[in-house]
JSON list of C-alpha atoms in Angstrom, two decimals:
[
{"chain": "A", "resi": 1, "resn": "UNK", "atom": "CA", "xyz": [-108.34, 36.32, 32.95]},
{"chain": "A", "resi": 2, "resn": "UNK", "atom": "CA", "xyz": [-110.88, 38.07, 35.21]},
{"chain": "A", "resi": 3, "resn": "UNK", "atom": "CA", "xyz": [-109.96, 41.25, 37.18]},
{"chain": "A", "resi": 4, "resn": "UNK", "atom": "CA", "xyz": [-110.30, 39.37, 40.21]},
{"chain": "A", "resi": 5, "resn": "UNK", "atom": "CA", "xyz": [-107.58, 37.13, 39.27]},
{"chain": "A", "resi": 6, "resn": "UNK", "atom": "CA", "xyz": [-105.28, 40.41, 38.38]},
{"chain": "A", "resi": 7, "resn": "UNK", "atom": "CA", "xyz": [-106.65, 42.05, 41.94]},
{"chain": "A", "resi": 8, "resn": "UNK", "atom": "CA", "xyz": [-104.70, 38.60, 43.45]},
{"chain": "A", "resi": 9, "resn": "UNK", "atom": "CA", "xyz": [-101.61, 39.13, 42.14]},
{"chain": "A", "resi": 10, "resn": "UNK", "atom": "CA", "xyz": [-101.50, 42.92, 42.25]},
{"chain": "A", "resi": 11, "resn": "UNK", "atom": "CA", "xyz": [-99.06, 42.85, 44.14]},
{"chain": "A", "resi": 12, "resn": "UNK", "atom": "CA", "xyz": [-96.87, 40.86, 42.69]},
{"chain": "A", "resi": 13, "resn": "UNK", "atom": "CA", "xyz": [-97.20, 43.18, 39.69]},
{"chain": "A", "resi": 14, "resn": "UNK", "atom": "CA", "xyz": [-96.82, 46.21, 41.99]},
{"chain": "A", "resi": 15, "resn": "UNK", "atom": "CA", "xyz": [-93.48, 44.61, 43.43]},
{"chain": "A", "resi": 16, "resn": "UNK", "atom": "CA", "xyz": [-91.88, 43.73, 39.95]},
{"chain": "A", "resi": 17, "resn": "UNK", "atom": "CA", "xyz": [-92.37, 47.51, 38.86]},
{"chain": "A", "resi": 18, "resn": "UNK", "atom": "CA", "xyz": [-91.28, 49.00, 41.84]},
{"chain": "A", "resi": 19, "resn": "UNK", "atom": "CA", "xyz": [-88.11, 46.81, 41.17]},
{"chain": "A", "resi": 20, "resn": "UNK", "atom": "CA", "xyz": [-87.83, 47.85, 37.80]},
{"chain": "A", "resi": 21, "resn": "UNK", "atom": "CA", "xyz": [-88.84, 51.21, 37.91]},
{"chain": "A", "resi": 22, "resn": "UNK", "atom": "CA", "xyz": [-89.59, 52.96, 41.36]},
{"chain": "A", "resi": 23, "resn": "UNK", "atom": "CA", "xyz": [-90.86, 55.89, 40.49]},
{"chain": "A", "resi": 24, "resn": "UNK", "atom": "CA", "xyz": [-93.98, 54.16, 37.78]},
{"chain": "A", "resi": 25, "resn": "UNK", "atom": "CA", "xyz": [-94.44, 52.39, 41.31]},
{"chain": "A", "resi": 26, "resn": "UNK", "atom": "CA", "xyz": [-94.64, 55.74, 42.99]},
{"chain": "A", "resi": 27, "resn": "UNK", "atom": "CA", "xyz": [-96.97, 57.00, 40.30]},
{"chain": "A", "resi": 28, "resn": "UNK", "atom": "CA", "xyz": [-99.38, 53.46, 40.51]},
{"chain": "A", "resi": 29, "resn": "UNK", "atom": "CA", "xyz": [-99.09, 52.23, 44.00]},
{"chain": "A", "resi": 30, "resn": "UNK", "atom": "CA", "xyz": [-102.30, 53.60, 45.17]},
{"chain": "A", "resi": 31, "resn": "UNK", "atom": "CA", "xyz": [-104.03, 53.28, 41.95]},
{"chain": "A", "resi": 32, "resn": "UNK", "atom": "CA", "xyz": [-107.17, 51.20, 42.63]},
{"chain": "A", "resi": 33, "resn": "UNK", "atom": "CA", "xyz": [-108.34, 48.57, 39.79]},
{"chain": "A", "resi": 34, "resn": "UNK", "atom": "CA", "xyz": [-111.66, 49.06, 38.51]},
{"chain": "A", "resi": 35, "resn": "UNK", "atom": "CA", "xyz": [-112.22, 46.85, 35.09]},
{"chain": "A", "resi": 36, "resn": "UNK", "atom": "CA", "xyz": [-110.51, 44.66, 33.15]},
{"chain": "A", "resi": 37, "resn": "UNK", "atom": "CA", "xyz": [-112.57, 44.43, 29.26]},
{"chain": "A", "resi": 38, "resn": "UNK", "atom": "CA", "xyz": [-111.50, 43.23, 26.28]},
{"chain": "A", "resi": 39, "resn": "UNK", "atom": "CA", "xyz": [-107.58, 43.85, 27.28]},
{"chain": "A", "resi": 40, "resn": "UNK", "atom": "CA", "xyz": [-107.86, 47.33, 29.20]},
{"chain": "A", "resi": 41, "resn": "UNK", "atom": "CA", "xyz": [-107.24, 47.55, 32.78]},
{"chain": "A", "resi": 42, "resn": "UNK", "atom": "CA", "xyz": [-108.97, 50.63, 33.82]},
{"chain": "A", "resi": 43, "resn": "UNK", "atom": "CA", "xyz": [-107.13, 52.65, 37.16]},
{"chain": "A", "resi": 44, "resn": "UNK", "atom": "CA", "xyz": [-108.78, 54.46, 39.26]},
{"chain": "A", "resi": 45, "resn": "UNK", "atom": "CA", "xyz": [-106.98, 57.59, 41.36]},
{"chain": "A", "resi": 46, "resn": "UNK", "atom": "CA", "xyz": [-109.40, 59.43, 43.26]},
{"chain": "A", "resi": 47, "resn": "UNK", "atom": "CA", "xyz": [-108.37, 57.66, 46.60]},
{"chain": "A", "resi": 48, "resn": "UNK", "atom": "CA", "xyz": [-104.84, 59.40, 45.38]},
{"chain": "A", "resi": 49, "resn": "UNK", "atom": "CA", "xyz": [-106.49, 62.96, 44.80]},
{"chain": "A", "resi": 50, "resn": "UNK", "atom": "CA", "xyz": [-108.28, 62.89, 48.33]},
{"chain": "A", "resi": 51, "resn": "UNK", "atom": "CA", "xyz": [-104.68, 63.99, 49.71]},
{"chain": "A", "resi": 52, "resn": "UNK", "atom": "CA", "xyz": [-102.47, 67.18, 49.45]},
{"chain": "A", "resi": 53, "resn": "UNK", "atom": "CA", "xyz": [-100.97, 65.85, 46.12]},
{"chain": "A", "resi": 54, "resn": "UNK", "atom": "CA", "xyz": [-102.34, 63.25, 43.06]},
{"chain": "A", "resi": 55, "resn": "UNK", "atom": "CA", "xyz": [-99.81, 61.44, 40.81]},
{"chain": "A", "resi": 56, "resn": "UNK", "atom": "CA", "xyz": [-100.01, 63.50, 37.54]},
{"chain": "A", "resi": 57, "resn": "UNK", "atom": "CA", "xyz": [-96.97, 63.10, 36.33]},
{"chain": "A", "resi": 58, "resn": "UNK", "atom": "CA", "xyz": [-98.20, 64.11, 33.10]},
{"chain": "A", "resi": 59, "resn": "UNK", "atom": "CA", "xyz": [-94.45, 64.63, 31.21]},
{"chain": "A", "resi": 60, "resn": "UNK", "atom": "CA", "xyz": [-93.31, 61.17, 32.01]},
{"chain": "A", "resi": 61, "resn": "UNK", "atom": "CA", "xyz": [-96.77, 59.02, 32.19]},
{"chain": "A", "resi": 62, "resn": "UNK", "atom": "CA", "xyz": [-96.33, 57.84, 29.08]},
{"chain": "A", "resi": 63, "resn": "UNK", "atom": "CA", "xyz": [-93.38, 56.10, 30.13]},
{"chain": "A", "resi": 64, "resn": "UNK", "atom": "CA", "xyz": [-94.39, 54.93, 33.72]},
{"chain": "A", "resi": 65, "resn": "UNK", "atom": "CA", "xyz": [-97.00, 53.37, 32.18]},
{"chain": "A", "resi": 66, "resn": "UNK", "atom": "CA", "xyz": [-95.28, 51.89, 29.37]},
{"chain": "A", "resi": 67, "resn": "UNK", "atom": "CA", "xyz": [-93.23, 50.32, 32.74]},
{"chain": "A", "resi": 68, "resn": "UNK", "atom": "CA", "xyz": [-96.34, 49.45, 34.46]},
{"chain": "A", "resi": 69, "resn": "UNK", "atom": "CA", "xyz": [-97.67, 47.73, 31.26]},
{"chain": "A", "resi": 70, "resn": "UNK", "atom": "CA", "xyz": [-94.33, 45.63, 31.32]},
{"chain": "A", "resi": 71, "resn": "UNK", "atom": "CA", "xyz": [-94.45, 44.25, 35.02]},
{"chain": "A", "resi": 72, "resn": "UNK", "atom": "CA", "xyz": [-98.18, 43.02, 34.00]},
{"chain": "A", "resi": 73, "resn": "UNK", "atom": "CA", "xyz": [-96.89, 41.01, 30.99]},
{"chain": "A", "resi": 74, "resn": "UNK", "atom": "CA", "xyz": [-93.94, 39.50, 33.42]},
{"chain": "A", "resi": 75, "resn": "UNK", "atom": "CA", "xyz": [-95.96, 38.74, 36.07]},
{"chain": "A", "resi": 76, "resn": "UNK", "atom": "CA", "xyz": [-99.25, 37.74, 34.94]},
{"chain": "A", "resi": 77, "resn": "UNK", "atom": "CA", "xyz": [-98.68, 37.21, 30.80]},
{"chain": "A", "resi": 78, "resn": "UNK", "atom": "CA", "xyz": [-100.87, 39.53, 30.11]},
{"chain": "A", "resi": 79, "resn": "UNK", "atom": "CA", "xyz": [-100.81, 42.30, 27.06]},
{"chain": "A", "resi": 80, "resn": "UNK", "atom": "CA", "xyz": [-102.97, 44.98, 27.89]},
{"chain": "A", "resi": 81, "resn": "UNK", "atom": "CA", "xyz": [-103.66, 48.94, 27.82]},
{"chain": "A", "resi": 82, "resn": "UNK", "atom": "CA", "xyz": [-104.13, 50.81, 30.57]},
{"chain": "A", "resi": 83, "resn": "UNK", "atom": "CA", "xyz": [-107.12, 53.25, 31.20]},
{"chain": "A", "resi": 84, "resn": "UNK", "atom": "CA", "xyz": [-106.79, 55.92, 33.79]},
{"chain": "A", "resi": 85, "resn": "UNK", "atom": "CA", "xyz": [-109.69, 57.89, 35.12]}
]
């Protein structure tokens, strides 16, 4: 799969976490995608950090992302890590 191909059905991955776990969609919704290599899908926030707050939940990202990781395997069948930067 290329990232354009994940970039079409972001959404659809967006709206299966937010179903599943609202606030991992809180924490991703704005995250842009940048790359998708050799299984990583690299996340970009700095569109996130232009405004008053970012989404650093920095106790609980392991977990939101564990949740985001999920809602890409249901949606597109995909096993992948996810790179933040």
């Amino acid at each position: 799969m290329e990232i354009g191909q994940i970039r079409s059905r972001w959404n659809d991955v967006l709206d299966a976490l937010e179903s599943n776990n609202r606030v991992a969609w809180i924490a991703y919704f704005d995250a842009r995608l940048i790359s998708f290599e050799n299984g990583v899908i690299t996340l970009d926030f700095s569109d996130s950090r232009k405004f008053a707050t970012s989404h650093e939940y920095s106790q609980t990202r392991p977990n939101l992302k564990a949740a985001l990781i999920a809602s890409i395997d249901q949606v597109l069948g995909l096993k992948v890590e996810i790179r933040e930067q």
